C-alpha cells in the first residue's frame, strides 16, 4: 500500500446481510418435458385419471354400486332371454346386498371409458362338506362372465375371471364350477377348467312362478 493512500474500510456485517437479502435467488433448474420419442424413453411420463374415477381398462373389485351394471350385462349377454324392468330391479337390489363385505358374491369388473361397465366376472361362494380336495369346505360358481360387444377381443374376460379366481382361492375356495358356451370353452380350459359328463342340472319351479333362467 502506498503511503498517504486512504485505507479502504471493510463493509460492516449489517451491510453484508442486507446485500444477501436483496440478491436475486438462483433460477430453479427444471427437467425439460419430453417432446420426442427419444425423450420419452429417457423421461417416462405417468398419466393418472384424476379424482375417484377408475382408469378405463383396469380390472378392479366390484362394489355394491356396480350391481346394476352387472345385472344389465347378465341380462343382455348371458341369459337366454333378457329380463324385464321388474326383474332387473329385483336382481340389482339382491346382488347389491350380496356384494357387500358380509355377502357371498365376489366380482371383478372393467370400466368403460364412456361410463358403465365394459366387462365383468361374478362368482357366488357356497359351502360344501369338507374333504381332502375341499379342506375349507368352500366352493364357488362362476355365475356371470360378460363383455360388451364393443370391448371384446381385448382380454377383459380372461383378466376379470383370473382376478376372480385368485380372490376366491385366497378365501379358501378350491372347487369352481361354471356353464360355458362353445365359444368361451377354450378360454376356461386355458384357465384350468375341464368339462365333466357327470354333471347334470335341473330347474324346478312352482306353477305360476315364471320361466326359469340361468
mmCIF file of C-alpha atoms in Angstrom:
data_model
loop_
_atom_site.group_PDB
_atom_site.id
_atom_site.type_symbol
_atom_site.label_atom_id
_atom_site.label_comp_id
_atom_site.label_asym_id
_atom_site.label_seq_id
_atom_site.Cartn_x
_atom_site.Cartn_y
_atom_site.Cartn_z
ATOM 1 C CA UNK A 1 0.000 0.000 0.000
ATOM 2 C CA UNK A 2 1.352 3.456 -0.959
ATOM 3 C CA UNK A 3 1.907 5.885 1.889
ATOM 4 C CA UNK A 4 -0.765 8.516 2.131
ATOM 5 C CA UNK A 5 -3.383 6.414 0.298
ATOM 6 C CA UNK A 6 -6.615 6.251 2.301
ATOM 7 C CA UNK A 7 -7.214 2.792 3.747
ATOM 8 C CA UNK A 8 -10.394 1.096 2.430
ATOM 9 C CA UNK A 9 -12.936 0.336 5.080
ATOM 10 C CA UNK A 10 -14.303 -3.237 5.238
ATOM 11 C CA UNK A 11 -18.082 -3.461 4.808
ATOM 12 C CA UNK A 12 -19.939 -3.935 8.025
ATOM 13 C CA UNK A 13 -21.808 -7.169 8.855
ATOM 14 C CA UNK A 14 -25.077 -5.293 8.617
ATOM 15 C CA UNK A 15 -24.330 -4.152 5.053
ATOM 16 C CA UNK A 16 -23.317 -7.710 4.020
ATOM 17 C CA UNK A 17 -26.525 -9.171 5.415
ATOM 18 C CA UNK A 18 -28.566 -6.508 3.611
ATOM 19 C CA UNK A 19 -26.851 -7.297 0.310
ATOM 20 C CA UNK A 20 -27.513 -11.036 0.683
ATOM 21 C CA UNK A 21 -31.179 -10.401 1.336
ATOM 22 C CA UNK A 22 -31.537 -8.220 -1.765
ATOM 23 C CA UNK A 23 -29.631 -10.529 -4.135
ATOM 24 C CA UNK A 24 -31.843 -12.348 -6.645
ATOM 25 C CA UNK A 25 -32.481 -16.040 -5.947
ATOM 26 C CA UNK A 26 -30.801 -18.503 -8.292
ATOM 27 C CA UNK A 27 -33.006 -19.715 -11.111
ATOM 28 C CA UNK A 28 -34.732 -23.057 -10.453
ATOM 29 C CA UNK A 29 -33.481 -25.870 -12.655
ATOM 30 C CA UNK A 30 -36.255 -27.804 -14.341
ATOM 31 C CA UNK A 31 -36.085 -31.085 -16.217
ATOM 32 C CA UNK A 32 -37.347 -30.477 -19.766
ATOM 33 C CA UNK A 33 -40.606 -32.178 -20.628
ATOM 34 C CA UNK A 34 -40.323 -34.934 -23.211
ATOM 35 C CA UNK A 35 -41.186 -33.797 -26.718
ATOM 36 C CA UNK A 36 -39.651 -36.561 -28.842
ATOM 37 C CA UNK A 37 -39.695 -40.333 -28.851
ATOM 38 C CA UNK A 38 -36.100 -40.329 -27.583
ATOM 39 C CA UNK A 39 -37.002 -38.048 -24.680
ATOM 40 C CA UNK A 40 -39.954 -40.229 -23.749
ATOM 41 C CA UNK A 41 -37.641 -43.182 -23.351
ATOM 42 C CA UNK A 42 -35.338 -41.136 -21.125
ATOM 43 C CA UNK A 43 -38.080 -39.444 -19.080
ATOM 44 C CA UNK A 44 -41.079 -41.785 -18.742
ATOM 45 C CA UNK A 45 -44.376 -39.954 -18.378
ATOM 46 C CA UNK A 46 -47.014 -41.322 -15.987
ATOM 47 C CA UNK A 47 -50.677 -40.462 -16.506
ATOM 48 C CA UNK A 48 -53.336 -40.835 -13.850
ATOM 49 C CA UNK A 49 -57.074 -40.382 -14.002
ATOM 50 C CA UNK A 50 -57.885 -37.548 -11.570
ATOM 51 C CA UNK A 51 -60.321 -37.927 -8.729
ATOM 52 C CA UNK A 52 -62.067 -41.120 -7.659
ATOM 53 C CA UNK A 53 -62.842 -42.336 -11.188
ATOM 54 C CA UNK A 54 -61.034 -45.583 -12.105
ATOM 55 C CA UNK A 55 -58.891 -45.862 -15.226
ATOM 56 C CA UNK A 56 -60.804 -47.403 -18.157
ATOM 57 C CA UNK A 57 -59.467 -50.840 -18.970
ATOM 58 C CA UNK A 58 -58.182 -51.559 -15.458
ATOM 59 C CA UNK A 59 -59.578 -54.581 -13.609
ATOM 60 C CA UNK A 60 -60.927 -53.712 -10.158
ATOM 61 C CA UNK A 61 -63.061 -55.392 -7.473
ATOM 62 C CA UNK A 62 -66.757 -54.713 -7.816
ATOM 63 C CA UNK A 63 -68.716 -52.837 -5.158
ATOM 64 C CA UNK A 64 -72.450 -52.836 -4.406
ATOM 65 C CA UNK A 65 -72.717 -49.772 -6.659
ATOM 66 C CA UNK A 66 -71.826 -51.992 -9.641
ATOM 67 C CA UNK A 67 -74.811 -54.294 -9.096
ATOM 68 C CA UNK A 68 -76.977 -52.536 -11.666
ATOM 69 C CA UNK A 69 -74.391 -52.789 -14.430
ATOM 70 C CA UNK A 70 -73.543 -56.419 -13.665
ATOM 71 C CA UNK A 71 -77.249 -57.232 -13.743
ATOM 72 C CA UNK A 72 -77.602 -55.423 -17.077
ATOM 73 C CA UNK A 73 -74.690 -57.309 -18.645
ATOM 74 C CA UNK A 74 -76.065 -60.620 -17.376
ATOM 75 C CA UNK A 75 -79.486 -59.874 -18.818
ATOM 76 C CA UNK A 76 -78.156 -58.708 -22.181
ATOM 77 C CA UNK A 77 -75.381 -61.236 -22.850
ATOM 78 C CA UNK A 78 -75.744 -64.291 -20.568
ATOM 79 C CA UNK A 79 -79.403 -65.181 -20.133
ATOM 80 C CA UNK A 80 -81.331 -66.798 -22.994
ATOM 81 C CA UNK A 81 -83.943 -64.052 -22.680
ATOM 82 C CA UNK A 82 -83.421 -60.515 -21.324
ATOM 83 C CA UNK A 83 -85.046 -59.623 -18.014
ATOM 84 C CA UNK A 84 -87.874 -57.126 -17.826
ATOM 85 C CA UNK A 85 -87.557 -53.976 -15.721
ATOM 86 C CA UNK A 86 -89.113 -55.579 -12.647
ATOM 87 C CA UNK A 87 -86.677 -58.492 -12.640
ATOM 88 C CA UNK A 88 -83.742 -56.188 -13.389
ATOM 89 C CA UNK A 89 -84.605 -54.155 -10.302
ATOM 90 C CA UNK A 90 -85.032 -57.231 -8.102
ATOM 91 C CA UNK A 91 -81.741 -58.762 -9.251
ATOM 92 C CA UNK A 92 -79.897 -55.461 -8.851
ATOM 93 C CA UNK A 93 -81.067 -54.983 -5.288
ATOM 94 C CA UNK A 94 -80.333 -58.584 -4.347
ATOM 95 C CA UNK A 95 -76.857 -58.501 -5.869
ATOM 96 C CA UNK A 96 -76.013 -55.206 -4.171
ATOM 97 C CA UNK A 97 -76.549 -56.839 -0.802
ATOM 98 C CA UNK A 98 -74.589 -59.930 -1.757
ATOM 99 C CA UNK A 99 -71.635 -57.813 -2.948
ATOM 100 C CA UNK A 100 -71.356 -56.190 0.481
ATOM 101 C CA UNK A 101 -68.478 -57.237 2.716
ATOM 102 C CA UNK A 102 -70.598 -59.847 4.526
ATOM 103 C CA UNK A 103 -72.191 -61.195 1.333
ATOM 104 C CA UNK A 104 -71.438 -64.311 -0.699
ATOM 105 C CA UNK A 105 -70.801 -62.606 -4.068
ATOM 106 C CA UNK A 106 -67.391 -61.682 -5.453
ATOM 107 C CA UNK A 107 -66.902 -59.852 -8.735
ATOM 108 C CA UNK A 108 -64.287 -58.063 -10.796
ATOM 109 C CA UNK A 109 -65.112 -55.504 -13.450
ATOM 110 C CA UNK A 110 -63.624 -53.272 -16.134
ATOM 111 C CA UNK A 111 -64.957 -49.740 -16.502
ATOM 112 C CA UNK A 112 -65.917 -48.474 -19.948
ATOM 113 C CA UNK A 113 -64.421 -45.114 -20.987
ATOM 114 C CA UNK A 114 -67.863 -43.617 -21.657
ATOM 115 C CA UNK A 115 -69.311 -44.845 -18.347
ATOM 116 C CA UNK A 116 -70.825 -48.083 -17.139
ATOM 117 C CA UNK A 117 -69.015 -51.407 -17.322
ATOM 118 C CA UNK A 118 -67.192 -52.891 -20.286
ATOM 119 C CA UNK A 119 -66.836 -56.358 -18.709
ATOM 120 C CA UNK A 120 -67.499 -58.306 -15.525
ATOM 121 C CA UNK A 121 -66.960 -61.681 -13.877
ATOM 122 C CA UNK A 122 -69.197 -62.643 -10.950
ATOM 123 C CA UNK A 123 -68.792 -65.609 -8.621
ATOM 124 C CA UNK A 124 -71.040 -66.883 -5.837
ATOM 125 C CA UNK A 125 -69.426 -68.682 -2.886
ATOM 126 C CA UNK A 126 -71.232 -71.564 -1.184
ATOM 127 C CA UNK A 127 -70.315 -74.161 1.460
ATOM 128 C CA UNK A 128 -69.691 -77.836 0.786
ATOM 129 C CA UNK A 129 -68.746 -80.655 3.115
ATOM 130 C CA UNK A 130 -65.025 -80.609 3.809
ATOM 131 C CA UNK A 131 -62.750 -83.269 2.384
ATOM 132 C CA UNK A 132 -59.189 -83.733 1.135
ATOM 133 C CA UNK A 133 -59.968 -81.727 -2.007
ATOM 134 C CA UNK A 134 -62.153 -79.190 -0.178
ATOM 135 C CA UNK A 135 -60.266 -78.552 3.088
ATOM 136 C CA UNK A 136 -62.052 -75.270 3.827
ATOM 137 C CA UNK A 137 -65.444 -76.575 2.752
ATOM 138 C CA UNK A 138 -65.901 -73.777 0.201
ATOM 139 C CA UNK A 139 -66.856 -73.874 -3.469
ATOM 140 C CA UNK A 140 -67.721 -71.163 -5.965
ATOM 141 C CA UNK A 141 -69.883 -70.948 -9.052
ATOM 142 C CA UNK A 142 -68.735 -68.534 -11.739
ATOM 143 C CA UNK A 143 -72.190 -67.159 -12.367
ATOM 144 C CA UNK A 144 -71.661 -64.341 -14.876
ATOM 145 C CA UNK A 145 -68.890 -63.541 -17.353
ATOM 146 C CA UNK A 146 -69.873 -60.873 -19.854
ATOM 147 C CA UNK A 147 -68.240 -58.265 -22.074
ATOM 148 C CA UNK A 148 -69.874 -55.536 -24.107
ATOM 149 C CA UNK A 149 -69.500 -56.335 -27.842
ATOM 150 C CA UNK A 150 -67.616 -53.114 -28.499
ATOM 151 C CA UNK A 151 -64.962 -54.036 -25.922
ATOM 152 C CA UNK A 152 -64.342 -57.664 -26.853
ATOM 153 C CA UNK A 153 -61.028 -59.144 -28.059
ATOM 154 C CA UNK A 154 -59.107 -57.084 -25.519
ATOM 155 C CA UNK A 155 -58.509 -59.773 -22.898
ATOM 156 C CA UNK A 156 -61.106 -58.423 -20.455
ATOM 157 C CA UNK A 157 -62.838 -61.778 -19.904
ATOM 158 C CA UNK A 158 -59.551 -63.512 -19.111
ATOM 159 C CA UNK A 159 -58.418 -60.651 -16.862
ATOM 160 C CA UNK A 160 -61.631 -60.460 -14.824
ATOM 161 C CA UNK A 161 -62.022 -64.241 -14.447
ATOM 162 C CA UNK A 162 -58.360 -64.624 -13.463
ATOM 163 C CA UNK A 163 -58.676 -61.913 -10.824
ATOM 164 C CA UNK A 164 -61.880 -63.505 -9.525
ATOM 165 C CA UNK A 165 -60.323 -66.983 -9.276
ATOM 166 C CA UNK A 166 -57.304 -65.583 -7.441
ATOM 167 C CA UNK A 167 -59.592 -63.855 -4.940
ATOM 168 C CA UNK A 168 -61.714 -66.945 -4.369
ATOM 169 C CA UNK A 169 -58.637 -69.116 -3.933
ATOM 170 C CA UNK A 170 -57.226 -66.724 -1.330
ATOM 171 C CA UNK A 171 -60.511 -67.033 0.565
ATOM 172 C CA UNK A 172 -60.252 -70.816 0.674
ATOM 173 C CA UNK A 173 -62.416 -71.990 -2.232
ATOM 174 C CA UNK A 174 -60.958 -74.996 -4.054
ATOM 175 C CA UNK A 175 -63.896 -76.176 -6.189
ATOM 176 C CA UNK A 176 -65.004 -73.955 -9.095
ATOM 177 C CA UNK A 177 -67.911 -74.552 -11.452
ATOM 178 C CA UNK A 178 -69.367 -72.719 -14.436
ATOM 179 C CA UNK A 179 -71.502 -73.218 -17.512
ATOM 180 C CA UNK A 180 -69.502 -72.436 -20.648
ATOM 181 C CA UNK A 181 -70.699 -71.585 -24.110
ATOM 182 C CA UNK A 182 -68.970 -73.303 -27.014
ATOM 183 C CA UNK A 183 -67.282 -70.027 -27.894
ATOM 184 C CA UNK A 184 -65.948 -69.415 -24.366
ATOM 185 C CA UNK A 185 -64.931 -73.008 -23.573
ATOM 186 C CA UNK A 186 -61.325 -72.638 -24.864
ATOM 187 C CA UNK A 187 -60.773 -69.658 -22.553
ATOM 188 C CA UNK A 188 -61.948 -71.565 -19.486
ATOM 189 C CA UNK A 189 -59.942 -74.637 -20.472
ATOM 190 C CA UNK A 190 -56.810 -72.474 -20.648
ATOM 191 C CA UNK A 191 -57.542 -71.314 -17.083
ATOM 192 C CA UNK A 192 -57.716 -74.893 -15.794
ATOM 193 C CA UNK A 193 -61.399 -75.855 -16.146
ATOM 194 C CA UNK A 194 -62.300 -79.268 -17.530
ATOM 195 C CA UNK A 195 -65.659 -80.494 -18.767
ATOM 196 C CA UNK A 196 -67.354 -83.330 -16.910
ATOM 197 C CA UNK A 197 -70.035 -85.571 -18.424
ATOM 198 C CA UNK A 198 -71.217 -86.457 -14.921
ATOM 199 C CA UNK A 199 -72.631 -83.004 -14.189
ATOM 200 C CA UNK A 200 -76.390 -82.760 -14.540
ATOM 201 C CA UNK A 201 -78.788 -79.882 -13.964
ATOM 202 C CA UNK A 202 -82.472 -79.378 -13.273
ATOM 203 C CA UNK A 203 -84.678 -76.346 -12.609
ATOM 204 C CA UNK A 204 -87.863 -76.900 -10.604
ATOM 205 C CA UNK A 205 -90.334 -74.050 -10.308
ATOM 206 C CA UNK A 206 -93.688 -73.922 -8.628
ATOM 207 C CA UNK A 207 -96.591 -73.415 -11.068
ATOM 208 C CA UNK A 208 -97.087 -69.758 -11.956
ATOM 209 C CA UNK A 209 -93.649 -68.538 -10.831
ATOM 210 C CA UNK A 210 -92.434 -67.744 -14.342
ATOM 211 C CA UNK A 211 -89.783 -69.075 -16.650
ATOM 212 C CA UNK A 212 -86.526 -70.459 -15.287
ATOM 213 C CA UNK A 213 -83.339 -68.674 -16.255
ATOM 214 C CA UNK A 214 -79.686 -69.246 -15.500
#
